[in-house]
CSV table of C-alpha atoms in Angstrom, one decimal:
chain,number,residue,atom,x,y,z
A,1,UNK,CA,48.5,152.2,68.5
A,2,UNK,CA,52.4,152.8,68.4
A,3,UNK,CA,54.0,150.0,66.8
A,4,UNK,CA,58.1,148.7,67.3
A,5,UNK,CA,60.1,149.6,64.9
A,6,UNK,CA,61.0,146.6,62.1
A,7,UNK,CA,64.4,146.5,63.2
A,8,UNK,CA,64.2,146.8,67.1
A,9,UNK,CA,61.9,143.4,66.9
A,10,UNK,CA,65.0,142.2,64.5
A,11,UNK,CA,67.4,142.4,67.1
A,12,UNK,CA,65.2,141.0,69.8
A,13,UNK,CA,64.8,138.0,67.9
A,14,UNK,CA,68.4,137.7,66.8
A,15,UNK,CA,69.7,138.2,70.4
A,16,UNK,CA,66.9,135.3,71.4
A,17,UNK,CA,67.7,133.0,69.2
A,18,UNK,CA,71.8,133.6,70.1
A,19,UNK,CA,70.8,133.4,73.8
A,20,UNK,CA,69.0,129.9,73.2
A,21,UNK,CA,71.8,128.3,71.1
A,22,UNK,CA,74.0,129.4,73.5
A,23,UNK,CA,72.0,127.5,76.5
A,24,UNK,CA,71.8,124.9,74.2
A,25,UNK,CA,75.6,125.0,73.7
A,26,UNK,CA,76.8,124.9,77.3
A,27,UNK,CA,74.1,123.0,78.6
A,28,UNK,CA,75.5,119.5,78.4
A,29,UNK,CA,77.8,119.9,81.1
A,30,UNK,CA,74.5,120.7,83.7
A,31,UNK,CA,73.3,116.6,83.4
A,32,UNK,CA,76.9,115.2,82.3
A,33,UNK,CA,79.7,115.1,84.9
A,34,UNK,CA,83.3,116.4,83.4
A,35,UNK,CA,84.9,113.2,82.8
A,36,UNK,CA,88.5,114.4,84.0
A,37,UNK,CA,87.4,114.5,87.0
A,38,UNK,CA,86.3,111.6,87.7
A,39,UNK,CA,89.1,108.8,90.0
A,40,UNK,CA,89.6,105.4,88.5
A,41,UNK,CA,91.9,102.6,88.9
A,42,UNK,CA,93.8,103.5,84.8
A,43,UNK,CA,95.1,100.0,85.5
A,44,UNK,CA,93.6,96.4,85.4
A,45,UNK,CA,93.9,96.1,89.2
A,46,UNK,CA,92.1,98.7,92.1
A,47,UNK,CA,92.7,101.7,94.0
A,48,UNK,CA,91.9,102.5,97.5
A,49,UNK,CA,92.8,104.2,100.7
A,50,UNK,CA,93.1,102.4,104.2
A,51,UNK,CA,94.1,104.1,107.0
A,52,UNK,CA,96.9,105.6,106.2
A,53,UNK,CA,97.9,103.3,103.2
A,54,UNK,CA,97.4,103.8,99.9
A,55,UNK,CA,96.5,100.5,97.8
A,56,UNK,CA,96.9,101.1,93.9
A,57,UNK,CA,96.9,98.8,91.3
A,58,UNK,CA,96.2,95.9,93.2
A,59,UNK,CA,95.2,93.2,91.5
A,60,UNK,CA,95.9,88.9,91.8
A,61,UNK,CA,97.3,87.3,89.0
A,62,UNK,CA,96.3,82.9,89.7
A,63,UNK,CA,96.3,79.8,86.9
A,64,UNK,CA,92.8,78.8,87.7
A,65,UNK,CA,90.3,78.6,90.5
A,66,UNK,CA,91.7,77.1,93.8
A,67,UNK,CA,95.2,77.3,93.0
A,68,UNK,CA,97.0,80.2,94.5
A,69,UNK,CA,97.5,83.5,93.5
A,70,UNK,CA,100.8,86.0,93.2
A,71,UNK,CA,99.0,89.6,94.6
A,72,UNK,CA,100.4,92.2,92.0
A,73,UNK,CA,100.1,96.8,93.0
A,74,UNK,CA,101.7,99.1,94.9
A,75,UNK,CA,101.3,100.1,98.4
A,76,UNK,CA,101.9,104.1,99.7
A,77,UNK,CA,102.4,104.5,103.3
A,78,UNK,CA,101.8,108.7,103.5
A,79,UNK,CA,102.4,108.4,107.5
A,80,UNK,CA,105.8,108.9,109.0
A,81,UNK,CA,105.5,105.3,110.5
A,82,UNK,CA,105.6,102.3,109.4
A,83,UNK,CA,102.6,100.5,109.2
A,84,UNK,CA,101.2,96.7,109.0
A,85,UNK,CA,98.7,95.6,105.8
A,86,UNK,CA,97.8,92.0,106.5
A,87,UNK,CA,95.8,90.3,103.5
A,88,UNK,CA,93.0,87.6,104.3
A,89,UNK,CA,93.1,84.7,101.8
A,90,UNK,CA,90.4,81.6,101.8
A,91,UNK,CA,93.2,79.7,103.7
A,92,UNK,CA,96.1,81.9,104.9
A,93,UNK,CA,96.5,85.7,105.1
A,94,UNK,CA,99.9,87.7,104.2
A,95,UNK,CA,100.8,90.2,106.4
A,96,UNK,CA,103.3,93.1,105.3
A,97,UNK,CA,105.1,95.9,106.3
A,98,UNK,CA,105.5,99.9,104.2
A,99,UNK,CA,108.4,102.1,105.6
A,100,UNK,CA,107.7,105.5,106.6
A,101,UNK,CA,106.9,107.7,104.3
A,102,UNK,CA,107.2,104.7,101.7
A,103,UNK,CA,106.2,102.1,99.4
A,104,UNK,CA,105.5,98.3,98.8
A,105,UNK,CA,105.2,97.1,95.3
A,106,UNK,CA,104.7,93.3,95.3
A,107,UNK,CA,106.0,92.8,92.2
A,108,UNK,CA,109.3,93.4,93.3
A,109,UNK,CA,109.7,91.2,95.8
A,110,UNK,CA,111.0,87.9,95.9
A,111,UNK,CA,109.6,86.6,98.7
A,112,UNK,CA,106.7,84.8,99.4
A,113,UNK,CA,104.7,88.2,101.2
A,114,UNK,CA,102.2,87.9,98.5
A,115,UNK,CA,101.5,84.4,97.3
A,116,UNK,CA,97.8,83.6,98.8
A,117,UNK,CA,97.0,79.9,98.6
A,118,UNK,CA,94.0,78.6,97.5
A,119,UNK,CA,92.0,81.6,95.6
A,120,UNK,CA,88.2,80.7,95.6
A,121,UNK,CA,88.0,82.9,92.2
A,122,UNK,CA,88.5,82.4,88.8
A,123,UNK,CA,90.5,84.2,86.8
A,124,UNK,CA,88.6,87.0,85.4
A,125,UNK,CA,86.3,87.6,88.5
A,126,UNK,CA,86.1,89.3,92.1
A,127,UNK,CA,87.4,88.2,95.1
A,128,UNK,CA,86.6,89.4,98.5
A,129,UNK,CA,89.3,90.2,100.2
A,130,UNK,CA,89.5,92.0,103.8
A,131,UNK,CA,92.0,94.2,104.4
A,132,UNK,CA,93.4,94.9,107.7
A,133,UNK,CA,95.3,98.1,108.7
A,134,UNK,CA,95.6,98.9,112.1
A,135,UNK,CA,91.9,97.8,113.2
A,136,UNK,CA,90.6,99.2,110.4
A,137,UNK,CA,88.8,96.1,108.3
A,138,UNK,CA,88.1,96.4,105.1
A,139,UNK,CA,86.6,94.3,102.6
A,140,UNK,CA,87.9,95.0,98.3
A,141,UNK,CA,87.3,93.3,95.6
A,142,UNK,CA,89.9,92.4,94.4
A,143,UNK,CA,89.9,91.0,90.1
A,144,UNK,CA,91.6,88.3,89.8
A,145,UNK,CA,93.4,87.6,86.1
A,146,UNK,CA,95.8,84.5,84.6
A,147,UNK,CA,98.4,84.7,82.5
A,148,UNK,CA,96.4,85.9,79.2
A,149,UNK,CA,98.0,88.8,79.7
A,150,UNK,CA,102.0,88.4,78.8
A,151,UNK,CA,103.2,91.5,81.4
A,152,UNK,CA,101.3,88.9,83.8
A,153,UNK,CA,103.0,85.6,82.8
A,154,UNK,CA,105.8,85.8,84.8
A,155,UNK,CA,103.2,86.0,88.2
A,156,UNK,CA,101.3,83.0,86.8
A,157,UNK,CA,102.3,80.7,90.6
A,158,UNK,CA,103.8,77.7,88.9
A,159,UNK,CA,104.1,79.4,85.8
A,160,UNK,CA,102.3,79.8,83.2
A,161,UNK,CA,100.7,77.5,80.6
A,162,UNK,CA,98.6,78.8,77.7
A,163,UNK,CA,95.5,76.9,77.1
A,164,UNK,CA,95.9,74.7,74.3
A,165,UNK,CA,94.3,75.8,70.8
A,166,UNK,CA,92.0,73.8,68.1
A,167,UNK,CA,94.0,74.3,65.5
A,168,UNK,CA,92.6,73.0,62.5
A,169,UNK,CA,93.3,70.4,60.3
A,170,UNK,CA,94.3,70.7,56.3
A,171,UNK,CA,91.0,69.3,54.2
A,172,UNK,CA,91.4,65.3,53.7
A,173,UNK,CA,92.7,64.8,50.4
A,174,UNK,CA,91.0,63.0,47.8
A,175,UNK,CA,92.8,59.6,48.4
A,176,UNK,CA,93.0,59.4,52.4
A,177,UNK,CA,89.3,59.1,52.9
């Protein structure tokens, strides 16, 4: 019976340990996706593609449930033709025209194009709004925010009024009781 030399066995065991360590160190990427390959909305609003339009960072700003809301965000048109986008609110709709190979930024407009009356959800919730381009309609869940964040205060319909804060009064002095 012939035995393997001791050094050969040691090398084989060392190579096996190194291979196992290498697999253990790189095996994490097999079970969990690479975070940089996932697309997500980096802002407070949503991102969605609808026909030739790309909706980016779309959200509503409203002071409270049942009040008007202002749409914010940008709509990009990837076609060379003008495209109409209709957004159906609870009691009215807003229709905008996005120029061919151009964009429509709700915040830049002085018109009421992006104001919807009677938002059915309170700030902090998601409201279902149908968006229609050509004959394609898609219902999207749009976040509703209020003026709590300073960057949205100028867009609150009717102006932003902060909630009253409960300030603690100073303790009563001995003679004040």
